[in-house]
Backbone as JSON, one array per atom type, in Angstrom:
{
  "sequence": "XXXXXXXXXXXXXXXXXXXXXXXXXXXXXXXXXXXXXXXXXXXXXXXXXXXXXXXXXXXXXXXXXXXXXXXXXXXXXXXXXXXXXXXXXXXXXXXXXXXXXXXXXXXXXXXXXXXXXXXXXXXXXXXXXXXXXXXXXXXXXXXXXXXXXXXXXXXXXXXX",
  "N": [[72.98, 112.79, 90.85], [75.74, 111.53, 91.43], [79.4, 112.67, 91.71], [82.7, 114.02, 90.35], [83.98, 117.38, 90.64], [84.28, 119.74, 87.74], [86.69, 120.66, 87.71], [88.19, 119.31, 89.32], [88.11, 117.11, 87.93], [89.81, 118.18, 85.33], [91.9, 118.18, 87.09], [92.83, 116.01, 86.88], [93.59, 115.31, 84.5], [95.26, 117.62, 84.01], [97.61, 116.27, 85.8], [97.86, 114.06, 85.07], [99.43, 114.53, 82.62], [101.47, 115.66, 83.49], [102.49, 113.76, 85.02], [103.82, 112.24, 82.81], [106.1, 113.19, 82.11], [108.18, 113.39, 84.74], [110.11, 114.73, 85.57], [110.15, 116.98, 84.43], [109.52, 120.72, 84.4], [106.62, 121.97, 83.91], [104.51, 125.06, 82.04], [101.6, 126.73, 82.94], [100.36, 127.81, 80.37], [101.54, 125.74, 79.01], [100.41, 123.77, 79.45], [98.03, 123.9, 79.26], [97.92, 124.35, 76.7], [98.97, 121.57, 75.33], [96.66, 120.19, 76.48], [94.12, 121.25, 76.1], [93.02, 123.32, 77.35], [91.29, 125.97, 78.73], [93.86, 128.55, 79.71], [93.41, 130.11, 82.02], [91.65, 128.27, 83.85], [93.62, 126.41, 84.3], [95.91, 127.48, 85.41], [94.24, 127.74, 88.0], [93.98, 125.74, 88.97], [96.69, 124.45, 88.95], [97.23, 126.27, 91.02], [95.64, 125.23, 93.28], [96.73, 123.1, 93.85], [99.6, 123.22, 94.26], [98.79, 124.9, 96.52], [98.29, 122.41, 98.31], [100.45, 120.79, 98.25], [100.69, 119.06, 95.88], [102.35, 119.84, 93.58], [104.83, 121.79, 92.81], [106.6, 125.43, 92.49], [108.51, 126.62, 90.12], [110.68, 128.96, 90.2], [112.39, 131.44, 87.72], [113.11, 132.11, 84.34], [112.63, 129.65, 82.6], [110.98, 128.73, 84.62], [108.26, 127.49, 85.95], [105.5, 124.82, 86.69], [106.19, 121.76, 88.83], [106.09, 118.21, 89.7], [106.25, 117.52, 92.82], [106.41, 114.88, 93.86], [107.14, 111.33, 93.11], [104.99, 109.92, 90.56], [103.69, 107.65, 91.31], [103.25, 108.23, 94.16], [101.34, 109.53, 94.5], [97.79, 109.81, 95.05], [94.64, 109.6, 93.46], [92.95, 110.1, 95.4], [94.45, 112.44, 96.93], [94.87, 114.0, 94.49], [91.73, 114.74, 94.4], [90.92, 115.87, 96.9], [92.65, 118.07, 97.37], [91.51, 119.58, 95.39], [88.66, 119.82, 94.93], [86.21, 121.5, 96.78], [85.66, 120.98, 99.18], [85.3, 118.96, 102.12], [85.59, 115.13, 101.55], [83.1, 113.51, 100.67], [79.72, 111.54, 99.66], [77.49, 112.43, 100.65], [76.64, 115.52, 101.86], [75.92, 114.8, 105.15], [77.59, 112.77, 105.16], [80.16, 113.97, 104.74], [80.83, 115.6, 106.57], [79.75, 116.42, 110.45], [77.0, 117.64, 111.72], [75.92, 119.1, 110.12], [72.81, 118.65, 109.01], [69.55, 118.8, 110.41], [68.16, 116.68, 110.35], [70.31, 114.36, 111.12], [70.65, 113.09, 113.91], [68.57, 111.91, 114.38], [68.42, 109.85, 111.4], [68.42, 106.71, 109.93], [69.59, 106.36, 107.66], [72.2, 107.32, 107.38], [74.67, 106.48, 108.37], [74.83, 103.81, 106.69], [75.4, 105.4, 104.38], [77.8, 106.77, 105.46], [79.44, 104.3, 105.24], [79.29, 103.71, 102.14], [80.79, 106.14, 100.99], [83.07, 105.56, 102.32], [84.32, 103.35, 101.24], [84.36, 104.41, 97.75], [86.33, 106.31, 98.69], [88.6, 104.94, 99.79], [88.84, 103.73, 97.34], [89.64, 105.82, 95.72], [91.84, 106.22, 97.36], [93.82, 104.0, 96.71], [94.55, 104.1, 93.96], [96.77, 105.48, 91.94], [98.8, 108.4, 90.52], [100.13, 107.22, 88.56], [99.14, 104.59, 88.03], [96.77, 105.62, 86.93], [97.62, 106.25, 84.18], [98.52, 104.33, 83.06], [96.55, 102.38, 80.0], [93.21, 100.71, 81.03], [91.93, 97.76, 80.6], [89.31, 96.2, 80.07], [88.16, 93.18, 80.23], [85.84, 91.73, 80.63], [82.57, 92.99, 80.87], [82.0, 95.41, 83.54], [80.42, 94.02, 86.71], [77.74, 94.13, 88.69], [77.05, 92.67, 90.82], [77.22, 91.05, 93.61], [78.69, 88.31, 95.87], [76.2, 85.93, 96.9], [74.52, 87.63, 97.04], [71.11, 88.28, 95.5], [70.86, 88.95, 92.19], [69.85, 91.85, 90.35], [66.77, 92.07, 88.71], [66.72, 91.68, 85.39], [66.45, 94.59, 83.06], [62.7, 95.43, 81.65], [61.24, 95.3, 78.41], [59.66, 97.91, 76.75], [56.42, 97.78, 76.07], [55.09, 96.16, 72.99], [54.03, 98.38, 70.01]],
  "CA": [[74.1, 112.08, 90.27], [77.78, 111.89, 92.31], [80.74, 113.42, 90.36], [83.32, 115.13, 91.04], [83.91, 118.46, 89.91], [84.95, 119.58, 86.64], [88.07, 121.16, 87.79], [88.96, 117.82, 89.71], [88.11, 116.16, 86.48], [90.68, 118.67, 84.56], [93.16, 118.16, 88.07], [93.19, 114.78, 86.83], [94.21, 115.33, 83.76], [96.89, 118.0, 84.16], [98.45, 116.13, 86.97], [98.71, 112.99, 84.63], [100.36, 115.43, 81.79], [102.56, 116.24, 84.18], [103.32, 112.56, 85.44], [104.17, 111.11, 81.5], [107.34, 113.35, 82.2], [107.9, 113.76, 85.92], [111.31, 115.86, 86.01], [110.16, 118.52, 83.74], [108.96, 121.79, 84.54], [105.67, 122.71, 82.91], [104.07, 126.29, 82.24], [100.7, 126.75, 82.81], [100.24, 127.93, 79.08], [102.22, 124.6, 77.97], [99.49, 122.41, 79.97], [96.78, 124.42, 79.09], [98.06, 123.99, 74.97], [99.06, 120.41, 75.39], [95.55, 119.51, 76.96], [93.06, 121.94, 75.05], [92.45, 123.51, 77.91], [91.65, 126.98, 79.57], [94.64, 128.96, 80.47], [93.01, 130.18, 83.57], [91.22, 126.65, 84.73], [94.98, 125.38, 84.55], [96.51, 128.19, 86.3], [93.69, 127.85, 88.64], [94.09, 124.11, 89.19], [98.02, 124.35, 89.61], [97.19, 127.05, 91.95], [94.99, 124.45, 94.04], [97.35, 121.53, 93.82], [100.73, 124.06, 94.87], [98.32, 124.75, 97.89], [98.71, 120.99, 99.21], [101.36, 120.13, 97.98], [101.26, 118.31, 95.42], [103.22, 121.04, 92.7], [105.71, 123.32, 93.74], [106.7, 126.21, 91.72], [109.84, 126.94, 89.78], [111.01, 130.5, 89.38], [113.25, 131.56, 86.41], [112.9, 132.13, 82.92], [112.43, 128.39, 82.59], [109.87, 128.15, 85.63], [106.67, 126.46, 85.65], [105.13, 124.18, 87.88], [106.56, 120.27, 88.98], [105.63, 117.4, 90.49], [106.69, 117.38, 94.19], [106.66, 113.32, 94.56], [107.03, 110.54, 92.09], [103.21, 110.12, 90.52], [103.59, 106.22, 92.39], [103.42, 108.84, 95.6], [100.31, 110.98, 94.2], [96.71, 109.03, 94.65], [93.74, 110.8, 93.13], [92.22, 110.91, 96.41], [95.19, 113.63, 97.13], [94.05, 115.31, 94.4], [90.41, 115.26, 94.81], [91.48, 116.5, 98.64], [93.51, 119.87, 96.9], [91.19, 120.66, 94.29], [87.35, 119.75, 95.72], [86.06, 122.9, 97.76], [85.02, 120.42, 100.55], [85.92, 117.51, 102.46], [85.16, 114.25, 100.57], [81.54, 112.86, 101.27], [78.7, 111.63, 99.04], [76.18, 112.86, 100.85], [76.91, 116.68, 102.89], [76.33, 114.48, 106.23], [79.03, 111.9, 105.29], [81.56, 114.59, 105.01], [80.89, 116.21, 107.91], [78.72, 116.51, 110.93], [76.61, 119.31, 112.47], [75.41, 119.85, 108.73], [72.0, 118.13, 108.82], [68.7, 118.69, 111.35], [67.97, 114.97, 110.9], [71.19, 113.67, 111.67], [70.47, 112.68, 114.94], [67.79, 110.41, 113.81], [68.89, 109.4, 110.27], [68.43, 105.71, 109.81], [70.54, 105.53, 106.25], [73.39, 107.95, 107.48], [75.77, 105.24, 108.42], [75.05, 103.32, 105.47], [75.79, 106.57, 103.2], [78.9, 106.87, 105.39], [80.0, 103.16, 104.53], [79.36, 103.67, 100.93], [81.7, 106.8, 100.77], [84.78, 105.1, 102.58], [84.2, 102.7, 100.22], [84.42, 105.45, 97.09], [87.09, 106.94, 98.96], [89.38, 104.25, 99.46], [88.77, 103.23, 96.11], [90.47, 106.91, 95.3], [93.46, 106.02, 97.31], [94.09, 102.93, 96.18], [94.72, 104.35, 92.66], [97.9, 106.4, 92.06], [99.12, 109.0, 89.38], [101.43, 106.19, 87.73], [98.56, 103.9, 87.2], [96.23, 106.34, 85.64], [98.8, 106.4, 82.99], [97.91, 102.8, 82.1], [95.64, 101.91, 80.07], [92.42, 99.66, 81.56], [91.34, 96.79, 79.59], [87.95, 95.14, 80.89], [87.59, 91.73, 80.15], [84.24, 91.17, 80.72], [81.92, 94.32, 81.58], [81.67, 95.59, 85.02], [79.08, 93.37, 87.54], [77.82, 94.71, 90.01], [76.58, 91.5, 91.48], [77.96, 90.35, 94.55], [78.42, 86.87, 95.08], [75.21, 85.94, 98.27], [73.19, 88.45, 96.61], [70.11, 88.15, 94.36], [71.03, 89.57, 91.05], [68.58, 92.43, 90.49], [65.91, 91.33, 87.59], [67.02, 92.22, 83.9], [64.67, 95.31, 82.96], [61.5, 94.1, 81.2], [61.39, 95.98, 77.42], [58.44, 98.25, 77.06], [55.34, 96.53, 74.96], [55.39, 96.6, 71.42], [52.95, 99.27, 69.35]],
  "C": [[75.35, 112.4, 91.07], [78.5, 111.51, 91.04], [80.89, 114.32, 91.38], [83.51, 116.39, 90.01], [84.59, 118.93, 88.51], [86.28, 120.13, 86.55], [88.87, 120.04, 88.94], [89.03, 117.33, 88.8], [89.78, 116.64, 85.54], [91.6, 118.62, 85.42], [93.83, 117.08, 87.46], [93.86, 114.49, 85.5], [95.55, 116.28, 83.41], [98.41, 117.08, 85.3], [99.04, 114.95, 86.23], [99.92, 113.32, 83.59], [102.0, 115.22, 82.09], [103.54, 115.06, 84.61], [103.96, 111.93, 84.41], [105.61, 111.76, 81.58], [107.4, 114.03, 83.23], [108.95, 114.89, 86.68], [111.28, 116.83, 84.95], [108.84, 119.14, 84.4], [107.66, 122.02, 83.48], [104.79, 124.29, 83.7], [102.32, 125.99, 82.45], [99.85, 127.32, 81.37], [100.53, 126.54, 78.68], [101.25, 123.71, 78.51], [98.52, 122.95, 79.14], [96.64, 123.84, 77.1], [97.61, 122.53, 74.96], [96.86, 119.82, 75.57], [94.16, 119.98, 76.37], [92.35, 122.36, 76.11], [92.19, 124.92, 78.17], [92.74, 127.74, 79.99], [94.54, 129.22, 82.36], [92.43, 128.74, 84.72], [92.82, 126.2, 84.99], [95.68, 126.17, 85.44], [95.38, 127.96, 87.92], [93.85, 126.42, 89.58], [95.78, 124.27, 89.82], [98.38, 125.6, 91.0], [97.38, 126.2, 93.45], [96.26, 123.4, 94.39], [98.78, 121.98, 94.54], [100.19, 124.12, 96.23], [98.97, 123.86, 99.17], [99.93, 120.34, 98.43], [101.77, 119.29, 97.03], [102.15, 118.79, 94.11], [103.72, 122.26, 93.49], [105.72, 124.06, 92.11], [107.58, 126.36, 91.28], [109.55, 128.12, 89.51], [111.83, 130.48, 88.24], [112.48, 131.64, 85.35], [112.27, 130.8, 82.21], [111.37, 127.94, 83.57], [108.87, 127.81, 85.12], [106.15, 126.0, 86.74], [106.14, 122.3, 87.62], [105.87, 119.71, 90.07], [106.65, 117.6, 91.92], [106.45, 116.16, 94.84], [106.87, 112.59, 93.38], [105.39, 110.05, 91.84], [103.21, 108.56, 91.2], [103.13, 107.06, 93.82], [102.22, 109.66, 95.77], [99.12, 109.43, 93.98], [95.82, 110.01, 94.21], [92.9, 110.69, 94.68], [92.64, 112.09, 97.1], [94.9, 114.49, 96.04], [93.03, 115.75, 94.43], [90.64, 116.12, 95.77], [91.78, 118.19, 98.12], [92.05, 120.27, 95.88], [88.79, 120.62, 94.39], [87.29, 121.28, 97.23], [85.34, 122.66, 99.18], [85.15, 119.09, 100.89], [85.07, 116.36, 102.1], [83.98, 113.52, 101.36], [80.8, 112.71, 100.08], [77.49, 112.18, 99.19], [77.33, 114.54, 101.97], [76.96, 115.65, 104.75], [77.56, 113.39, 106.15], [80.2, 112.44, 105.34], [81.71, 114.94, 106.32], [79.58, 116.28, 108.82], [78.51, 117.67, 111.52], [75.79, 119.67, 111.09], [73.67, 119.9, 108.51], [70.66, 118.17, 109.91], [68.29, 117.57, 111.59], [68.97, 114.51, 110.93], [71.12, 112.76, 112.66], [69.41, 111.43, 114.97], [67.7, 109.68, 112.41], [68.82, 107.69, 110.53], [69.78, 105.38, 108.43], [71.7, 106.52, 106.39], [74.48, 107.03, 107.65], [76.15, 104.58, 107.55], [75.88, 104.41, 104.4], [77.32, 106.68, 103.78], [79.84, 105.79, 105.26], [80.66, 103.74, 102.9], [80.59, 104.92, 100.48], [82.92, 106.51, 101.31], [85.11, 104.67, 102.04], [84.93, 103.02, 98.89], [85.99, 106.0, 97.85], [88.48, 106.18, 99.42], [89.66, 103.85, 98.23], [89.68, 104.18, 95.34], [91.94, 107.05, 95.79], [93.85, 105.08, 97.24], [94.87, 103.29, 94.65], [95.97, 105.55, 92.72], [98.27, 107.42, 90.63], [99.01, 107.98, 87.99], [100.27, 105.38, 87.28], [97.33, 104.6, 86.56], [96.79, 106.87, 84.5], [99.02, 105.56, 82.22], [96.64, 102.48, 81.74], [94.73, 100.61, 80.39], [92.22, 99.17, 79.98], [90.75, 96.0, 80.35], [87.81, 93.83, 80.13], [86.34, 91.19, 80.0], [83.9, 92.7, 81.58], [81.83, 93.69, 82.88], [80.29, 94.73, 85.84], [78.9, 93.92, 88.54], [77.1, 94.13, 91.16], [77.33, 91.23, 92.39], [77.63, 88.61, 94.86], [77.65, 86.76, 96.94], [75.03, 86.94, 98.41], [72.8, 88.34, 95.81], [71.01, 89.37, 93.7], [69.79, 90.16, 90.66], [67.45, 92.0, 88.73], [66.04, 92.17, 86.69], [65.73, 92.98, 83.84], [63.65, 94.64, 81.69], [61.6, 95.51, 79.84], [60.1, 96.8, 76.88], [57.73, 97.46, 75.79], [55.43, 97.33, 73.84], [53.89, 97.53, 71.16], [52.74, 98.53, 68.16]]
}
């Protein structure tokens, strides 16, 4: 199964926290409350995300962490990037090469590294600001393309 990790998952939700009010300071206790989360996962996460940049730190009595762009300026593929413990790939050879003894003759490596630019544009395409709106689907997801067979509805197992 591809997923990302569960402390990208929880990046994604402190970082939006953080974007519904973008010129306040938050503590890593006050996320952690707010969100029902971990103290430490959140300290651990705003650790990650201070790393690259995308939270700086305030000192003072009042410190915390802030956003360091407007969330229009923050895609989740920047924070996958900070808070993933390895450069973005679906498969280990799509991230990187040298990883794999069949590499060199791989027939579906190329394809696999399509399908993750794919995935990975798809992550910067998307920004703080609009994971802050909610989706409304219209009609469920297809995953039909148009000059391609539509794969055959599954068949229902036989009755007892």
């Amino acid at each position: 199964m591809l997923r990302i990790s569960r402390l990208t998952d929880y990046g994604t939700l402190v970082m939006s926290q953080m974007a519904a009010a973008p010129e306040q300071v938050f503590s890593a206790g006050d996320l952690a409350s707010r969100l029902g989360l971990g103290a430490a996962a959140v300290s651990k996460i705003l650790k990650g995300l201070a790393r690259h940049g995308l939270v700086g730190s305030v000192r003072g009595r009042r410190g915390g962490y802030a956003l360091t762009r407007p969330p229009q300026g923050i895609t989740l593929a920047d924070i996958v990037d900070a808070l993933e413990e390895q450069p973005f790939g679906l498969t280990e050879c799509s991230a990187r090469t040298g990883l794999c003894e069949l590499e060199e003759s791989c027939r579906i490596r190329a394809n696999w590294r399509r399908i993750s630019d794919t995935v990975r544009s798809s992550l910067e395409a998307v920004t703080l600001a609009e994971m802050l709106q909610p989706v409304r689907l219209s009609a469920p997801i297809s995953l039909h393309r148009p000059g391609r067979a539509a794969a055959a509805p599954p068949v229902p197992p036989p009755a007892r």
